[in-house]
C-alpha cells in the first residue's frame, strides 16, 4: 500500500513539474513549416544597381525599374533624380561597402531561409497579413535610417548595416560603438521582426508612465521572440555577454529600485531616459549595467504574464489594460 501511495505521489509531483515547465517559451515553438511562404526569392537591388554600365546609366536604370519599383518608382526622365542615383552608384565609399556586402553575403541561401521562417511565424499568428516582396540593398550606412523598412511596395533590408564592423567601417562613419555592436548578421531577422511589429501589429499606447512604457516595450520584444523563438536574449536586447551577466545577476535589484523608489508610475523625462534611452550603459546603476533596463523588465513581465495565463499572443498585444497585465503576470524576480 505504501509503495502504491509513493508511486502516486511521485506521479503527482512529476505532473506538477511538467505543468510548471509549460512556460512562455514552450508556447513559442509552433508548427509553421508548412505555412506560406514555402519558398522565398529576395531580390538584390544593390547587385542590379552597381552592375549598370555608367556610360548608359539611364537606359540601365529603366531596364531594371519594373523589378525594383520600391527603389525606382520615380520619374527616370528627371535629370536630377538620375544624377543622384548615378552619384550614389559611382561614389567610392558606396562602391567600397557594396564590395564588402558582396563578399560577406556571397551566398544568401541560409539568410533567405531564416527570413522565410520569420514570415511563416507571422503567417501562423496573423494569416491575414499579406507581405510585399523582399529586397536586399546597400544604403550608404545612414544610421539615422532604420536598417529594415517596410511599406506596401516592399520589405527592404540594408545589408551594409550587418558587416560586423569589418575594416572599422562603422567607426569610419561615426557610428557609436554600442550601436555598431548590433551590426552583425545575427540581428537581421531580429530587426526584420521588429519592423513587422511596428508596421503591422503594434497598438499605440500613449506615453503615460514607466510601467506603461515597460509593458509596451515588452509586447514588442515578445513579438520579436515569437517570430524568432531560437533568438538568444543577447541579440533580442542587443546586450553584450557581460551586460547579460550583469542584468541576470541584478534583475531583482533593478526591480526593487523601481518599486521601492516609486518609479513605476513616474512620468518625468529623466526616468524615461534612464530606463529606455539607448546608451553604452545605465550610469545610475553601474558602468557594467546595460542600457534600456525598462525594456528588459518589460519583457520579463510579459513573459511571466504569458506563462501564468492562458492567452494568445494576439490577445495579449491588443490588451491595453496595463494594470491587469501587470497584476496577472505575477512577476516576482529574485533579489
CSV table of C-alpha atoms in Angstrom, one decimal:
chain,number,residue,atom,x,y,z
A,1,UNK,CA,0.0,0.0,0.0
A,2,UNK,CA,2.8,2.4,1.0
A,3,UNK,CA,4.5,1.6,-2.3
A,4,UNK,CA,1.4,2.5,-4.3
A,5,UNK,CA,1.0,5.8,-2.4
A,6,UNK,CA,4.6,6.6,-3.0
A,7,UNK,CA,4.2,5.9,-6.7
A,8,UNK,CA,1.1,8.1,-6.9
A,9,UNK,CA,2.8,10.9,-5.1
A,10,UNK,CA,5.7,10.7,-7.5
A,11,UNK,CA,3.4,10.8,-10.5
A,12,UNK,CA,1.6,13.8,-8.9
A,13,UNK,CA,4.8,15.7,-8.3
A,14,UNK,CA,6.0,14.8,-11.8
A,15,UNK,CA,2.8,16.1,-13.3
A,16,UNK,CA,3.1,19.4,-11.4
A,17,UNK,CA,6.7,19.7,-12.6
A,18,UNK,CA,5.6,19.2,-16.2
A,19,UNK,CA,2.9,21.8,-15.8
A,20,UNK,CA,5.5,24.3,-14.5
A,21,UNK,CA,7.7,23.8,-17.5
A,22,UNK,CA,4.9,24.8,-19.8
A,23,UNK,CA,6.3,28.3,-19.8
A,24,UNK,CA,6.0,31.1,-22.4
A,25,UNK,CA,8.9,29.6,-24.3
A,26,UNK,CA,7.1,26.3,-24.9
A,27,UNK,CA,4.3,28.3,-26.5
A,28,UNK,CA,6.6,30.0,-29.0
A,29,UNK,CA,7.8,26.8,-30.7
A,30,UNK,CA,4.9,26.5,-33.0
A,31,UNK,CA,4.5,24.2,-36.1
A,32,UNK,CA,4.6,26.6,-39.0
A,33,UNK,CA,6.9,24.9,-41.5
A,34,UNK,CA,4.0,24.0,-43.8
A,35,UNK,CA,2.7,27.6,-43.9
A,36,UNK,CA,3.4,30.1,-46.6
A,37,UNK,CA,5.7,31.1,-47.9
A,38,UNK,CA,7.1,27.7,-48.9
A,39,UNK,CA,9.8,29.4,-51.0
A,40,UNK,CA,11.2,32.9,-50.9
A,41,UNK,CA,13.0,34.9,-53.5
A,42,UNK,CA,14.8,38.0,-52.2
A,43,UNK,CA,16.0,40.3,-55.0
A,44,UNK,CA,19.3,42.2,-54.6
A,45,UNK,CA,18.9,45.8,-55.7
A,46,UNK,CA,22.5,46.6,-54.9
A,47,UNK,CA,23.7,43.9,-57.4
A,48,UNK,CA,21.4,45.3,-60.1
A,49,UNK,CA,22.3,48.9,-59.4
A,50,UNK,CA,26.1,48.6,-59.2
A,51,UNK,CA,26.1,46.4,-62.3
A,52,UNK,CA,24.7,49.1,-64.5
A,53,UNK,CA,27.1,50.5,-67.2
A,54,UNK,CA,27.6,54.1,-66.2
A,55,UNK,CA,28.1,55.1,-69.8
A,56,UNK,CA,24.5,54.1,-70.5
A,57,UNK,CA,23.1,54.7,-67.0
A,58,UNK,CA,19.6,56.0,-67.8
A,59,UNK,CA,18.8,53.0,-70.0
A,60,UNK,CA,20.3,50.7,-67.4
A,61,UNK,CA,18.0,52.1,-64.7
A,62,UNK,CA,15.0,51.8,-67.0
A,63,UNK,CA,15.8,48.1,-67.7
A,64,UNK,CA,15.6,47.2,-64.0
A,65,UNK,CA,12.9,49.6,-63.0
A,66,UNK,CA,10.0,47.1,-63.1
A,67,UNK,CA,11.9,44.7,-60.8
A,68,UNK,CA,12.7,47.4,-58.3
A,69,UNK,CA,9.8,49.8,-58.2
A,70,UNK,CA,10.3,50.2,-54.4
A,71,UNK,CA,13.6,52.0,-55.2
A,72,UNK,CA,12.9,53.3,-58.7
A,73,UNK,CA,9.3,54.2,-58.7
A,74,UNK,CA,10.0,57.9,-59.5
A,75,UNK,CA,10.5,59.6,-62.9
A,76,UNK,CA,13.6,58.3,-64.5
A,77,UNK,CA,13.4,61.0,-67.1
A,78,UNK,CA,14.0,63.5,-64.2
A,79,UNK,CA,17.7,64.6,-64.7
A,80,UNK,CA,18.2,65.4,-61.0
A,81,UNK,CA,16.8,62.0,-59.9
A,82,UNK,CA,19.1,60.1,-62.3
A,83,UNK,CA,22.1,62.2,-61.3
A,84,UNK,CA,21.5,61.4,-57.6
A,85,UNK,CA,21.3,57.7,-58.4
A,86,UNK,CA,24.4,57.8,-60.6
A,87,UNK,CA,26.4,59.7,-58.0
A,88,UNK,CA,25.4,57.1,-55.4
A,89,UNK,CA,26.3,54.2,-57.7
A,90,UNK,CA,29.7,55.7,-58.5
A,91,UNK,CA,30.6,57.0,-55.1
A,92,UNK,CA,33.9,55.5,-53.9
A,93,UNK,CA,32.5,54.8,-50.4
A,94,UNK,CA,29.3,53.2,-51.7
A,95,UNK,CA,31.4,51.1,-54.1
A,96,UNK,CA,33.6,50.0,-51.1
A,97,UNK,CA,30.7,49.0,-48.9
A,98,UNK,CA,28.9,47.2,-51.8
A,99,UNK,CA,32.1,45.1,-52.3
A,100,UNK,CA,32.1,44.3,-48.6
A,101,UNK,CA,28.4,43.3,-48.8
A,102,UNK,CA,29.0,41.2,-51.9
A,103,UNK,CA,31.9,39.4,-50.2
A,104,UNK,CA,30.1,38.8,-46.8
A,105,UNK,CA,26.8,37.8,-48.4
A,106,UNK,CA,28.1,35.9,-51.5
A,107,UNK,CA,25.7,33.1,-50.5
A,108,UNK,CA,22.3,34.3,-49.1
A,109,UNK,CA,20.6,30.9,-49.1
A,110,UNK,CA,20.7,30.5,-45.3
A,111,UNK,CA,19.7,34.1,-44.7
A,112,UNK,CA,16.7,33.7,-47.0
A,113,UNK,CA,15.6,30.6,-45.2
A,114,UNK,CA,15.8,32.5,-41.9
A,115,UNK,CA,13.7,35.3,-43.3
A,116,UNK,CA,11.2,32.8,-44.7
A,117,UNK,CA,10.9,31.3,-41.2
A,118,UNK,CA,10.1,34.7,-39.7
A,119,UNK,CA,7.4,35.2,-42.4
A,120,UNK,CA,6.0,31.7,-41.6
A,121,UNK,CA,5.8,32.5,-37.9
A,122,UNK,CA,4.0,35.8,-38.8
A,123,UNK,CA,1.6,33.8,-41.0
A,124,UNK,CA,0.9,31.4,-38.1
A,125,UNK,CA,-0.3,34.3,-35.9
A,126,UNK,CA,-1.6,36.8,-38.5
A,127,UNK,CA,-2.6,34.9,-41.6
A,128,UNK,CA,-4.5,37.9,-42.9
A,129,UNK,CA,-1.3,39.9,-43.3
A,130,UNK,CA,0.0,39.9,-46.9
A,131,UNK,CA,3.6,40.9,-47.2
A,132,UNK,CA,5.1,42.6,-50.3
A,133,UNK,CA,8.3,41.4,-52.0
A,134,UNK,CA,11.6,41.4,-50.1
A,135,UNK,CA,14.7,43.2,-51.3
A,136,UNK,CA,18.4,43.5,-50.2
A,137,UNK,CA,20.1,46.8,-50.8
A,138,UNK,CA,23.0,49.0,-49.8
A,139,UNK,CA,22.0,52.2,-48.0
A,140,UNK,CA,25.3,54.0,-47.7
A,141,UNK,CA,25.2,53.4,-43.9
A,142,UNK,CA,23.0,56.3,-42.9
A,143,UNK,CA,22.5,55.1,-39.4
A,144,UNK,CA,19.7,57.6,-38.7
A,145,UNK,CA,17.6,55.4,-41.0
A,146,UNK,CA,16.3,52.0,-39.9
A,147,UNK,CA,18.1,49.0,-41.3
A,148,UNK,CA,14.9,47.3,-42.3
A,149,UNK,CA,11.9,49.3,-43.7
A,150,UNK,CA,8.5,48.2,-44.8
A,151,UNK,CA,5.8,49.8,-46.9
A,152,UNK,CA,3.2,48.5,-49.3
A,153,UNK,CA,5.8,48.2,-52.1
A,154,UNK,CA,8.4,46.1,-50.3
A,155,UNK,CA,10.4,44.9,-47.3
A,156,UNK,CA,13.8,46.4,-47.8
A,157,UNK,CA,16.9,45.2,-45.8
A,158,UNK,CA,20.1,47.2,-45.9
A,159,UNK,CA,22.8,44.6,-45.7
A,160,UNK,CA,25.5,47.2,-45.1
A,161,UNK,CA,24.2,47.5,-41.6
A,162,UNK,CA,25.3,44.0,-40.9
A,163,UNK,CA,29.0,43.8,-41.7
A,164,UNK,CA,30.4,43.1,-38.2
A,165,UNK,CA,32.3,46.4,-38.3
A,166,UNK,CA,34.8,44.9,-40.7
A,167,UNK,CA,37.7,47.2,-41.5
A,168,UNK,CA,36.3,49.5,-38.9
A,169,UNK,CA,33.6,50.6,-41.3
A,170,UNK,CA,31.1,51.8,-38.7
A,171,UNK,CA,33.8,53.6,-36.8
A,172,UNK,CA,34.6,55.4,-40.0
A,173,UNK,CA,31.1,56.8,-40.4
A,174,UNK,CA,31.0,57.8,-36.7
A,175,UNK,CA,28.5,55.2,-35.5
A,176,UNK,CA,28.7,54.9,-31.7
A,177,UNK,CA,30.4,51.6,-30.7
A,178,UNK,CA,27.5,50.4,-28.6
A,179,UNK,CA,25.3,50.8,-31.7
A,180,UNK,CA,27.7,49.1,-34.1
A,181,UNK,CA,27.9,46.0,-31.8
A,182,UNK,CA,24.4,45.3,-33.1
A,183,UNK,CA,25.6,45.4,-36.7
A,184,UNK,CA,26.1,41.6,-37.2
A,185,UNK,CA,24.2,39.2,-39.4
A,186,UNK,CA,22.6,37.6,-36.3
A,187,UNK,CA,20.5,40.8,-35.9
A,188,UNK,CA,18.9,40.7,-39.4
A,189,UNK,CA,15.8,38.6,-38.5
A,190,UNK,CA,15.5,40.3,-35.2
A,191,UNK,CA,15.3,43.8,-36.8
A,192,UNK,CA,13.0,42.4,-39.5
A,193,UNK,CA,10.6,41.1,-36.9
A,194,UNK,CA,10.7,44.5,-35.1
A,195,UNK,CA,9.8,46.2,-38.4
A,196,UNK,CA,6.9,43.8,-39.0
A,197,UNK,CA,5.6,44.6,-35.5
A,198,UNK,CA,5.8,48.3,-36.0
A,199,UNK,CA,4.4,48.2,-39.4
A,200,UNK,CA,1.5,45.7,-39.0
A,201,UNK,CA,0.8,44.7,-35.4
A,202,UNK,CA,1.6,47.4,-32.8
A,203,UNK,CA,-1.3,49.0,-31.0
A,204,UNK,CA,-0.3,52.5,-30.0
A,205,UNK,CA,-0.3,53.3,-26.3
A,206,UNK,CA,0.2,56.9,-25.1
A,207,UNK,CA,3.3,57.5,-23.1
A,208,UNK,CA,1.8,57.5,-19.6
A,209,UNK,CA,4.3,56.3,-17.1
A,210,UNK,CA,7.3,54.0,-16.7
A,211,UNK,CA,5.2,50.9,-16.2
A,212,UNK,CA,3.1,51.6,-19.4
A,213,UNK,CA,6.3,52.1,-21.4
A,214,UNK,CA,7.7,48.8,-20.0
A,215,UNK,CA,4.6,46.8,-21.0
A,216,UNK,CA,4.7,48.5,-24.4
A,217,UNK,CA,8.3,47.5,-24.9
A,218,UNK,CA,7.7,44.0,-23.5
A,219,UNK,CA,5.0,43.4,-26.0
A,220,UNK,CA,7.2,44.3,-28.9
A,221,UNK,CA,10.1,42.2,-27.7
A,222,UNK,CA,7.8,39.2,-27.1
A,223,UNK,CA,6.5,39.5,-30.6
A,224,UNK,CA,10.1,39.6,-31.9
A,225,UNK,CA,10.9,36.5,-29.9
A,226,UNK,CA,7.7,34.8,-31.2
A,227,UNK,CA,8.9,35.4,-34.8
A,228,UNK,CA,12.4,34.0,-33.8
A,229,UNK,CA,11.9,31.5,-31.0
A,230,UNK,CA,15.6,30.4,-31.0
A,231,UNK,CA,16.9,34.0,-30.8
A,232,UNK,CA,19.3,34.4,-27.9
A,233,UNK,CA,18.5,37.1,-25.3
A,234,UNK,CA,21.7,38.9,-26.0
A,235,UNK,CA,20.6,39.5,-29.6
A,236,UNK,CA,17.0,40.2,-28.6
A,237,UNK,CA,18.1,43.0,-26.3
A,238,UNK,CA,21.3,44.0,-28.1
A,239,UNK,CA,23.4,43.3,-25.0
A,240,UNK,CA,27.0,42.1,-24.7
A,241,UNK,CA,27.8,38.9,-22.8
A,242,UNK,CA,28.9,41.0,-19.8
A,243,UNK,CA,25.8,43.0,-19.9
A,244,UNK,CA,23.6,39.9,-20.0
A,245,UNK,CA,25.5,38.5,-17.0
A,246,UNK,CA,25.0,41.8,-15.1
A,247,UNK,CA,21.3,42.0,-15.6
A,248,UNK,CA,20.7,38.4,-14.8
A,249,UNK,CA,22.5,38.9,-11.5
A,250,UNK,CA,20.8,42.2,-10.7
A,251,UNK,CA,17.3,41.9,-12.2
A,252,UNK,CA,15.9,41.8,-8.6
A,253,UNK,CA,17.9,44.8,-7.6
A,254,UNK,CA,16.6,46.8,-10.6
A,255,UNK,CA,13.0,45.8,-9.8
A,256,UNK,CA,13.5,46.6,-6.1
A,257,UNK,CA,14.7,50.1,-7.0
A,258,UNK,CA,11.8,50.7,-9.4
A,259,UNK,CA,9.2,49.6,-6.8
A,260,UNK,CA,11.0,51.0,-3.7
A,261,UNK,CA,11.5,54.4,-5.1
A,262,UNK,CA,8.0,54.7,-6.6
A,263,UNK,CA,9.4,54.9,-10.1
A,264,UNK,CA,6.8,52.5,-11.8
A,265,UNK,CA,4.4,55.3,-12.2
A,266,UNK,CA,6.9,58.1,-12.7
A,267,UNK,CA,6.1,60.3,-15.7
A,268,UNK,CA,9.1,62.6,-15.9
A,269,UNK,CA,11.6,62.7,-18.8
A,270,UNK,CA,14.5,61.8,-16.6
A,271,UNK,CA,13.0,58.4,-15.7
A,272,UNK,CA,12.1,57.6,-19.3
A,273,UNK,CA,15.7,58.5,-20.4
A,274,UNK,CA,17.2,56.3,-17.6
A,275,UNK,CA,15.2,53.2,-18.4
A,276,UNK,CA,14.5,53.4,-22.1
A,277,UNK,CA,17.3,55.6,-23.6
A,278,UNK,CA,19.9,53.9,-25.8
A,279,UNK,CA,23.4,54.3,-24.5
A,280,UNK,CA,26.6,52.4,-23.7
A,281,UNK,CA,25.4,51.6,-20.2
A,282,UNK,CA,23.0,52.8,-17.4
A,283,UNK,CA,25.2,55.0,-15.3
A,284,UNK,CA,22.7,55.3,-12.4
A,285,UNK,CA,23.3,51.6,-11.7
A,286,UNK,CA,26.8,50.7,-12.9
A,287,UNK,CA,29.1,51.2,-15.9
A,288,UNK,CA,28.5,47.4,-16.4
A,289,UNK,CA,24.7,47.8,-16.4
A,290,UNK,CA,23.2,47.5,-19.9
A,291,UNK,CA,21.0,50.3,-21.3
A,292,UNK,CA,17.2,50.1,-21.7
A,293,UNK,CA,16.6,48.3,-18.4
A,294,UNK,CA,13.0,49.2,-18.7
A,295,UNK,CA,12.7,47.1,-21.9
A,296,UNK,CA,14.4,44.2,-20.2
A,297,UNK,CA,12.0,44.3,-17.2
A,298,UNK,CA,9.0,44.9,-19.5
A,299,UNK,CA,9.7,41.7,-21.4
A,300,UNK,CA,10.1,39.7,-18.1
A,301,UNK,CA,6.7,40.9,-17.1
A,302,UNK,CA,5.2,39.9,-20.4
A,303,UNK,CA,7.0,36.5,-20.3
A,304,UNK,CA,5.6,35.9,-16.8
A,305,UNK,CA,2.1,37.0,-18.0
A,306,UNK,CA,2.2,34.6,-20.9
A,307,UNK,CA,3.4,31.8,-18.7
A,308,UNK,CA,0.8,32.3,-16.0
A,309,UNK,CA,-2.2,33.0,-18.2
A,310,UNK,CA,-4.0,31.1,-21.0
A,311,UNK,CA,-3.9,33.9,-23.6
A,312,UNK,CA,-2.8,34.1,-27.2
A,313,UNK,CA,-0.1,36.4,-28.5
A,314,UNK,CA,-2.7,38.3,-30.5
A,315,UNK,CA,-4.9,38.9,-27.4
A,316,UNK,CA,-2.0,39.9,-25.3
A,317,UNK,CA,-0.9,42.6,-27.8
A,318,UNK,CA,-4.4,44.1,-28.2
A,319,UNK,CA,-4.9,44.2,-24.4
A,320,UNK,CA,-4.3,47.8,-23.4
A,321,UNK,CA,-5.1,47.2,-19.7
A,322,UNK,CA,-1.6,47.7,-18.4
A,323,UNK,CA,-2.6,47.2,-14.7
A,324,UNK,CA,-4.4,43.9,-15.4
A,325,UNK,CA,-1.4,42.6,-17.4
A,326,UNK,CA,1.0,43.6,-14.6
A,327,UNK,CA,-1.1,42.1,-11.8
A,328,UNK,CA,-1.9,38.9,-13.7
A,329,UNK,CA,1.8,38.4,-14.6
A,330,UNK,CA,2.7,37.5,-11.1
A,331,UNK,CA,6.2,38.9,-11.9
A,332,UNK,CA,8.4,38.5,-8.9
A,333,UNK,CA,12.2,38.4,-9.7
A,334,UNK,CA,14.6,37.0,-7.1
A,335,UNK,CA,16.6,39.6,-5.3
